[in-house]
mmCIF file of C-alpha atoms in Angstrom:
data_model
loop_
_atom_site.group_PDB
_atom_site.id
_atom_site.type_symbol
_atom_site.label_atom_id
_atom_site.label_comp_id
_atom_site.label_asym_id
_atom_site.label_seq_id
_atom_site.Cartn_x
_atom_site.Cartn_y
_atom_site.Cartn_z
ATOM 1 C CA MET A 1 72.991 -98.340 -42.952
ATOM 2 C CA SER A 2 73.211 -100.323 -39.731
ATOM 3 C CA THR A 3 73.303 -99.086 -36.144
ATOM 4 C CA PRO A 4 76.927 -98.429 -35.118
ATOM 5 C CA THR A 5 78.461 -100.542 -32.393
ATOM 6 C CA PHE A 6 81.112 -99.192 -30.061
ATOM 7 C CA PRO A 7 83.816 -100.613 -27.778
ATOM 8 C CA PRO A 8 83.095 -101.389 -24.110
ATOM 9 C CA LEU A 9 82.618 -98.260 -21.955
ATOM 10 C CA PHE A 10 81.250 -96.385 -24.976
ATOM 11 C CA SER A 11 77.532 -95.987 -25.644
ATOM 12 C CA GLY A 12 75.686 -94.558 -28.620
ATOM 13 C CA LEU A 13 72.869 -92.029 -28.798
ATOM 14 C CA ALA A 14 71.377 -91.405 -32.239
ATOM 15 C CA VAL A 15 69.756 -88.077 -33.111
ATOM 16 C CA GLU A 16 68.028 -87.128 -36.336
ATOM 17 C CA GLY A 17 67.039 -84.198 -38.496
ATOM 18 C CA GLN A 18 68.554 -80.860 -37.593
ATOM 19 C CA VAL A 19 69.670 -81.929 -34.109
ATOM 20 C CA ASP A 20 73.378 -81.156 -33.714
ATOM 21 C CA PRO A 21 75.182 -84.057 -31.972
ATOM 22 C CA PHE A 22 77.774 -81.657 -30.562
ATOM 23 C CA ASP A 23 75.163 -79.496 -28.852
ATOM 24 C CA LYS A 24 73.283 -82.582 -27.640
ATOM 25 C CA ALA A 25 76.479 -84.110 -26.248
ATOM 26 C CA CYS A 26 77.269 -80.910 -24.349
ATOM 27 C CA VAL A 27 73.774 -80.918 -22.829
ATOM 28 C CA GLU A 28 74.070 -84.574 -21.813
ATOM 29 C CA ALA A 29 77.528 -83.971 -20.360
ATOM 30 C CA ALA A 30 76.274 -81.013 -18.312
ATOM 31 C CA ARG A 31 73.490 -83.243 -17.012
ATOM 32 C CA GLY A 32 76.083 -85.689 -15.735
ATOM 33 C CA CYS A 33 76.193 -88.462 -18.314
ATOM 34 C CA ASP A 34 79.081 -90.897 -18.195
ATOM 35 C CA GLY A 35 82.170 -90.368 -20.284
ATOM 36 C CA GLY A 36 82.161 -92.445 -23.431
ATOM 37 C CA LEU A 37 78.795 -91.279 -24.736
ATOM 38 C CA VAL A 38 78.850 -91.009 -28.535
ATOM 39 C CA VAL A 39 76.076 -88.839 -29.963
ATOM 40 C CA TYR A 40 75.685 -89.146 -33.716
ATOM 41 C CA ASN A 41 73.581 -88.038 -36.650
ATOM 42 C CA LEU A 42 74.095 -90.081 -39.808
ATOM 43 C CA GLY A 43 72.352 -88.026 -42.442
ATOM 44 C CA ALA A 44 72.278 -88.599 -46.185
ATOM 45 C CA ASN A 45 74.864 -85.895 -46.854
ATOM 46 C CA ALA A 46 76.911 -85.707 -43.665
ATOM 47 C CA LEU A 47 78.333 -87.613 -40.726
ATOM 48 C CA ARG A 48 78.106 -85.602 -37.521
ATOM 49 C CA ALA A 49 79.151 -87.015 -34.179
ATOM 50 C CA ALA A 50 80.490 -86.044 -30.766
ATOM 51 C CA ILE A 51 82.254 -87.927 -27.992
ATOM 52 C CA VAL A 52 81.919 -87.055 -24.308
ATOM 53 C CA PHE A 53 85.123 -87.437 -22.291
ATOM 54 C CA ALA A 54 85.492 -87.398 -18.509
ATOM 55 C CA PRO A 55 89.075 -86.165 -18.037
ATOM 56 C CA ASP A 56 91.032 -86.884 -14.878
ATOM 57 C CA VAL A 57 93.722 -84.344 -15.783
ATOM 58 C CA THR A 58 93.811 -80.564 -15.983
ATOM 59 C CA LEU A 59 92.157 -78.823 -18.915
ATOM 60 C CA GLU A 60 95.484 -77.830 -20.496
ATOM 61 C CA ASP A 61 96.410 -81.528 -20.646
ATOM 62 C CA ALA A 62 92.918 -82.748 -21.565
ATOM 63 C CA MET A 63 92.954 -80.528 -24.668
ATOM 64 C CA ALA A 64 95.244 -83.163 -26.196
ATOM 65 C CA MET A 65 91.967 -84.882 -27.126
ATOM 66 C CA VAL A 66 91.721 -82.479 -30.077
ATOM 67 C CA PRO A 67 94.844 -83.730 -31.910
ATOM 68 C CA LEU A 68 94.220 -87.241 -30.574
ATOM 69 C CA CYS A 69 90.765 -87.391 -32.147
ATOM 70 C CA GLY A 70 92.206 -85.980 -35.371
ATOM 71 C CA VAL A 71 94.839 -88.704 -35.501
ATOM 72 C CA GLY A 72 92.119 -91.221 -34.649
ATOM 73 C CA PHE A 73 90.105 -90.032 -37.650
ATOM 74 C CA GLN A 74 93.100 -90.378 -39.966
ATOM 75 C CA HIS A 75 93.687 -93.943 -38.773
ATOM 76 C CA ALA A 76 89.977 -94.729 -39.093
ATOM 77 C CA LEU A 77 89.671 -93.459 -42.649
ATOM 78 C CA GLY A 78 93.007 -95.004 -43.566
ATOM 79 C CA ALA A 79 91.654 -98.400 -42.582
ATOM 80 C CA LEU A 80 88.596 -98.024 -44.836
ATOM 81 C CA ALA A 81 89.547 -95.793 -47.769
ATOM 82 C CA PRO A 82 91.752 -96.505 -50.796
ATOM 83 C CA PRO A 83 95.449 -96.188 -49.937
ATOM 84 C CA GLU A 84 95.950 -93.144 -52.165
ATOM 85 C CA VAL A 85 93.588 -91.019 -50.042
ATOM 86 C CA ALA A 86 95.674 -88.592 -47.953
ATOM 87 C CA VAL A 87 94.491 -87.065 -44.676
ATOM 88 C CA HIS A 88 96.160 -84.094 -42.972
ATOM 89 C CA LEU A 89 95.260 -82.110 -39.866
ATOM 90 C CA ASP A 90 94.966 -78.375 -39.317
ATOM 91 C CA TRP A 91 95.996 -77.173 -35.866
ATOM 92 C CA ALA A 92 92.574 -75.641 -35.186
ATOM 93 C CA GLY A 93 90.687 -78.893 -35.763
ATOM 94 C CA GLY A 94 90.212 -78.892 -39.514
ATOM 95 C CA ILE A 95 90.727 -82.129 -41.424
ATOM 96 C CA ARG A 96 91.986 -82.100 -45.003
ATOM 97 C CA ILE A 97 91.465 -84.878 -47.515
ATOM 98 C CA ASN A 98 93.786 -84.890 -50.519
ATOM 99 C CA GLY A 99 94.814 -81.348 -49.659
ATOM 100 C CA ALA A 100 91.369 -79.742 -49.521
ATOM 101 C CA SER A 101 89.427 -78.790 -46.381
ATOM 102 C CA CYS A 102 86.779 -81.365 -45.566
ATOM 103 C CA ALA A 103 85.876 -82.278 -41.981
ATOM 104 C CA ALA A 104 86.082 -80.093 -38.893
ATOM 105 C CA MET A 105 86.303 -80.765 -35.180
ATOM 106 C CA ARG A 106 84.943 -78.648 -32.329
ATOM 107 C CA VAL A 107 85.636 -78.733 -28.598
ATOM 108 C CA ALA A 108 83.777 -77.591 -25.500
ATOM 109 C CA THR A 109 84.227 -78.245 -21.804
ATOM 110 C CA SER A 110 82.788 -77.457 -18.404
ATOM 111 C CA GLU A 111 85.914 -75.540 -17.386
ATOM 112 C CA THR A 112 87.829 -72.558 -18.757
ATOM 113 C CA ASP A 113 90.730 -72.458 -16.267
ATOM 114 C CA PRO A 114 93.624 -74.313 -17.956
ATOM 115 C CA GLY A 115 94.924 -75.480 -14.580
ATOM 116 C CA ALA A 116 91.615 -76.888 -13.333
ATOM 117 C CA GLU A 117 90.221 -80.363 -13.933
ATOM 118 C CA PRO A 118 87.036 -80.221 -16.034
ATOM 119 C CA ASP A 119 83.997 -82.367 -15.284
ATOM 120 C CA TRP A 120 83.610 -83.111 -18.985
ATOM 121 C CA LEU A 121 85.017 -82.372 -22.404
ATOM 122 C CA VAL A 122 83.255 -82.886 -25.733
ATOM 123 C CA ILE A 123 84.888 -83.307 -29.137
ATOM 124 C CA GLY A 124 82.604 -82.917 -32.150
ATOM 125 C CA LEU A 125 83.198 -84.058 -35.719
ATOM 126 C CA SER A 126 81.385 -82.823 -38.810
ATOM 127 C CA LEU A 127 82.139 -84.559 -42.114
ATOM 128 C CA PRO A 128 80.317 -83.754 -45.376
ATOM 129 C CA LEU A 129 79.733 -86.852 -47.495
ATOM 130 C CA TRP A 130 78.301 -85.288 -50.651
ATOM 131 C CA PRO A 131 78.627 -81.742 -52.020
ATOM 132 C CA ASP A 132 75.741 -79.378 -51.310
ATOM 133 C CA SER A 133 76.190 -77.894 -54.774
ATOM 134 C CA ASP A 134 76.118 -79.518 -58.199
ATOM 135 C CA ASP A 135 79.111 -77.351 -59.081
ATOM 136 C CA PRO A 136 81.843 -78.162 -56.541
ATOM 137 C CA GLY A 137 84.321 -76.174 -58.656
ATOM 138 C CA THR A 138 82.988 -72.968 -57.095
ATOM 139 C CA MET A 139 84.823 -73.897 -53.870
ATOM 140 C CA PRO A 140 88.008 -75.661 -55.041
ATOM 141 C CA ASP A 141 89.641 -75.506 -51.617
ATOM 142 C CA GLN A 142 86.836 -77.539 -50.023
ATOM 143 C CA THR A 143 85.792 -81.108 -50.640
ATOM 144 C CA THR A 144 83.616 -83.952 -49.389
ATOM 145 C CA LEU A 145 84.410 -87.537 -48.473
ATOM 146 C CA TYR A 146 82.766 -89.189 -51.447
ATOM 147 C CA ALA A 147 84.233 -86.680 -53.905
ATOM 148 C CA GLU A 148 87.684 -87.957 -52.946
ATOM 149 C CA GLY A 149 87.279 -91.575 -54.036
ATOM 150 C CA CYS A 150 85.730 -92.817 -50.796
ATOM 151 C CA ALA A 151 82.227 -93.653 -52.032
ATOM 152 C CA ASP A 152 82.528 -97.192 -50.654
ATOM 153 C CA VAL A 153 83.169 -95.946 -47.103
ATOM 154 C CA GLN A 154 79.954 -96.289 -45.096
ATOM 155 C CA ALA A 155 79.307 -93.529 -42.566
ATOM 156 C CA ASP A 156 78.392 -95.955 -39.775
ATOM 157 C CA ALA A 157 81.553 -98.003 -40.307
ATOM 158 C CA LEU A 158 83.673 -94.833 -40.325
ATOM 159 C CA LEU A 159 82.074 -93.670 -37.083
ATOM 160 C CA GLU A 160 82.755 -97.031 -35.447
ATOM 161 C CA SER A 161 86.342 -96.955 -36.671
ATOM 162 C CA TRP A 162 86.876 -93.385 -35.443
ATOM 163 C CA VAL A 163 85.744 -94.286 -31.933
ATOM 164 C CA LYS A 164 87.849 -97.466 -31.874
ATOM 165 C CA HIS A 165 91.012 -95.742 -33.074
ATOM 166 C CA THR A 166 90.410 -92.852 -30.699
ATOM 167 C CA LEU A 167 90.188 -95.342 -27.834
ATOM 168 C CA VAL A 168 93.500 -96.885 -28.890
ATOM 169 C CA GLY A 169 95.010 -93.408 -28.893
ATOM 170 C CA ILE A 170 93.656 -92.659 -25.428
ATOM 171 C CA ASN A 171 95.125 -95.872 -24.037
ATOM 172 C CA THR A 172 98.519 -95.092 -25.566
ATOM 173 C CA TRP A 173 98.383 -91.515 -24.263
ATOM 174 C CA GLN A 174 97.577 -92.723 -20.750
ATOM 175 C CA GLU A 175 100.295 -95.372 -20.753
ATOM 176 C CA ALA A 176 103.112 -93.665 -22.649
ATOM 177 C CA GLY A 177 102.381 -89.957 -22.326
ATOM 178 C CA ALA A 178 102.140 -87.447 -25.145
ATOM 179 C CA ALA A 179 105.302 -88.388 -27.059
ATOM 180 C CA PRO A 180 103.693 -91.023 -29.345
ATOM 181 C CA LEU A 181 100.800 -88.656 -30.067
ATOM 182 C CA HIS A 182 103.235 -85.860 -30.952
ATOM 183 C CA LYS A 183 105.022 -88.170 -33.383
ATOM 184 C CA ASP A 184 101.811 -89.317 -35.072
ATOM 185 C CA TRP A 185 100.312 -85.830 -35.187
ATOM 186 C CA ARG A 186 103.406 -84.137 -36.598
ATOM 187 C CA GLY A 187 103.442 -86.597 -39.482
ATOM 188 C CA LEU A 188 99.919 -85.450 -40.379
ATOM 189 C CA ALA A 189 100.138 -81.740 -39.525
ATOM 190 C CA HIS A 190 99.299 -79.309 -42.316
ATOM 191 C CA GLY A 191 100.986 -75.954 -42.795
ATOM 192 C CA ILE A 192 104.064 -76.174 -40.558
ATOM 193 C CA GLY A 193 106.678 -73.805 -41.931
ATOM 194 C CA GLU A 194 104.092 -71.723 -43.793
ATOM 195 C CA GLU A 195 102.785 -68.224 -43.084
ATOM 196 C CA ILE A 196 99.295 -68.264 -41.600
ATOM 197 C CA THR A 197 96.898 -65.945 -39.808
ATOM 198 C CA ILE A 198 95.147 -67.138 -36.671
ATOM 199 C CA ASN A 199 93.542 -65.326 -33.737
ATOM 200 C CA GLY A 200 94.439 -62.018 -35.353
ATOM 201 C CA LEU A 201 98.138 -62.894 -35.550
ATOM 202 C CA THR A 202 100.107 -63.493 -38.742
ATOM 203 C CA GLY A 203 103.415 -65.291 -38.820
ATOM 204 C CA THR A 204 105.256 -68.494 -39.607
ATOM 205 C CA TYR A 205 103.757 -71.636 -38.114
ATOM 206 C CA LEU A 206 106.807 -73.212 -36.440
ATOM 207 C CA GLY A 207 105.082 -76.200 -34.825
ATOM 208 C CA VAL A 208 103.710 -76.870 -31.359
ATOM 209 C CA ASP A 209 104.897 -77.028 -27.758
ATOM 210 C CA GLU A 210 104.562 -80.036 -25.452
ATOM 211 C CA ARG A 211 100.829 -79.355 -24.947
ATOM 212 C CA PHE A 212 100.184 -78.777 -28.655
ATOM 213 C CA GLY A 213 100.053 -75.001 -28.306
ATOM 214 C CA MET A 214 100.849 -73.351 -31.635
ATOM 215 C CA LEU A 215 104.206 -71.592 -31.986
ATOM 216 C CA LEU A 216 103.775 -68.650 -34.364
ATOM 217 C CA ARG A 217 106.775 -66.504 -35.259
ATOM 218 C CA ASP A 218 106.312 -62.953 -36.530
ATOM 219 C CA ALA A 219 108.853 -60.179 -37.042
ATOM 220 C CA GLU A 220 108.929 -59.346 -33.331
ATOM 221 C CA THR A 221 108.607 -62.554 -31.326
ATOM 222 C CA THR A 222 107.326 -66.120 -31.149
ATOM 223 C CA HIS A 223 103.748 -66.339 -29.908
ATOM 224 C CA LEU A 224 102.352 -69.341 -28.049
ATOM 225 C CA ILE A 225 98.676 -69.916 -28.831
ATOM 226 C CA PRO A 226 97.282 -72.559 -26.453
ATOM 227 C CA LEU A 227 94.766 -75.146 -27.589
ATOM 228 C CA THR A 228 92.312 -73.770 -25.050
ATOM 229 C CA THR A 229 91.684 -70.858 -27.458
ATOM 230 C CA LEU A 230 89.743 -73.386 -29.568
ATOM 231 C CA LEU A 231 87.119 -73.891 -26.865
ATOM 232 C CA GLU A 232 83.598 -72.964 -27.902
ATOM 233 C CA GLY A 233 82.656 -69.767 -26.116
ATOM 234 C CA SER A 234 86.201 -68.940 -25.045
#
């Protein structure tokens, strides 16, 4: 496995062992590192990585990086995996491969006020490559990358591709606004129209508002659950 290379304005920081790239990225961001830092841990059984962003918009708008990074992952894997591999996105940051839960994204930021501009925002990605168990049938609703016909996809190449496609998404978002991202994301969204339970509320998942807040309809009303509820520590 080679050392990943990233587009201009992005830099890589490798960590090993039990070091969590997400936690490390948050520490580096709090210390004042530049946006574009990619912290990664390419283990034998998992790809874990995190990207530091330096938003110049309010937190409620910057949270669009969650669906944007999810769409970026779908494009990245789509460029490397067999065409029959399907990727869908859960609203809360989960990533499904061929219908089963696989990867997950996390988000943290320096700010909790939706109307304030954060100093930094970190998106983390955790992707299992191989099953931890020799009997994956014990958890049929969960899967791993290589169990879904992607054994030829190298973790370093997937990481490079994720960052590149995320950068393309950022440029489009900055130039054209959120409409193209909404279109791409809705085509990948999992569970719209189904009954789900989230944040203690149960109802029908109707879709999202202009800032990707979840619209959840129960017997009484339609609830708006903002993306900021996904923030670590919120």
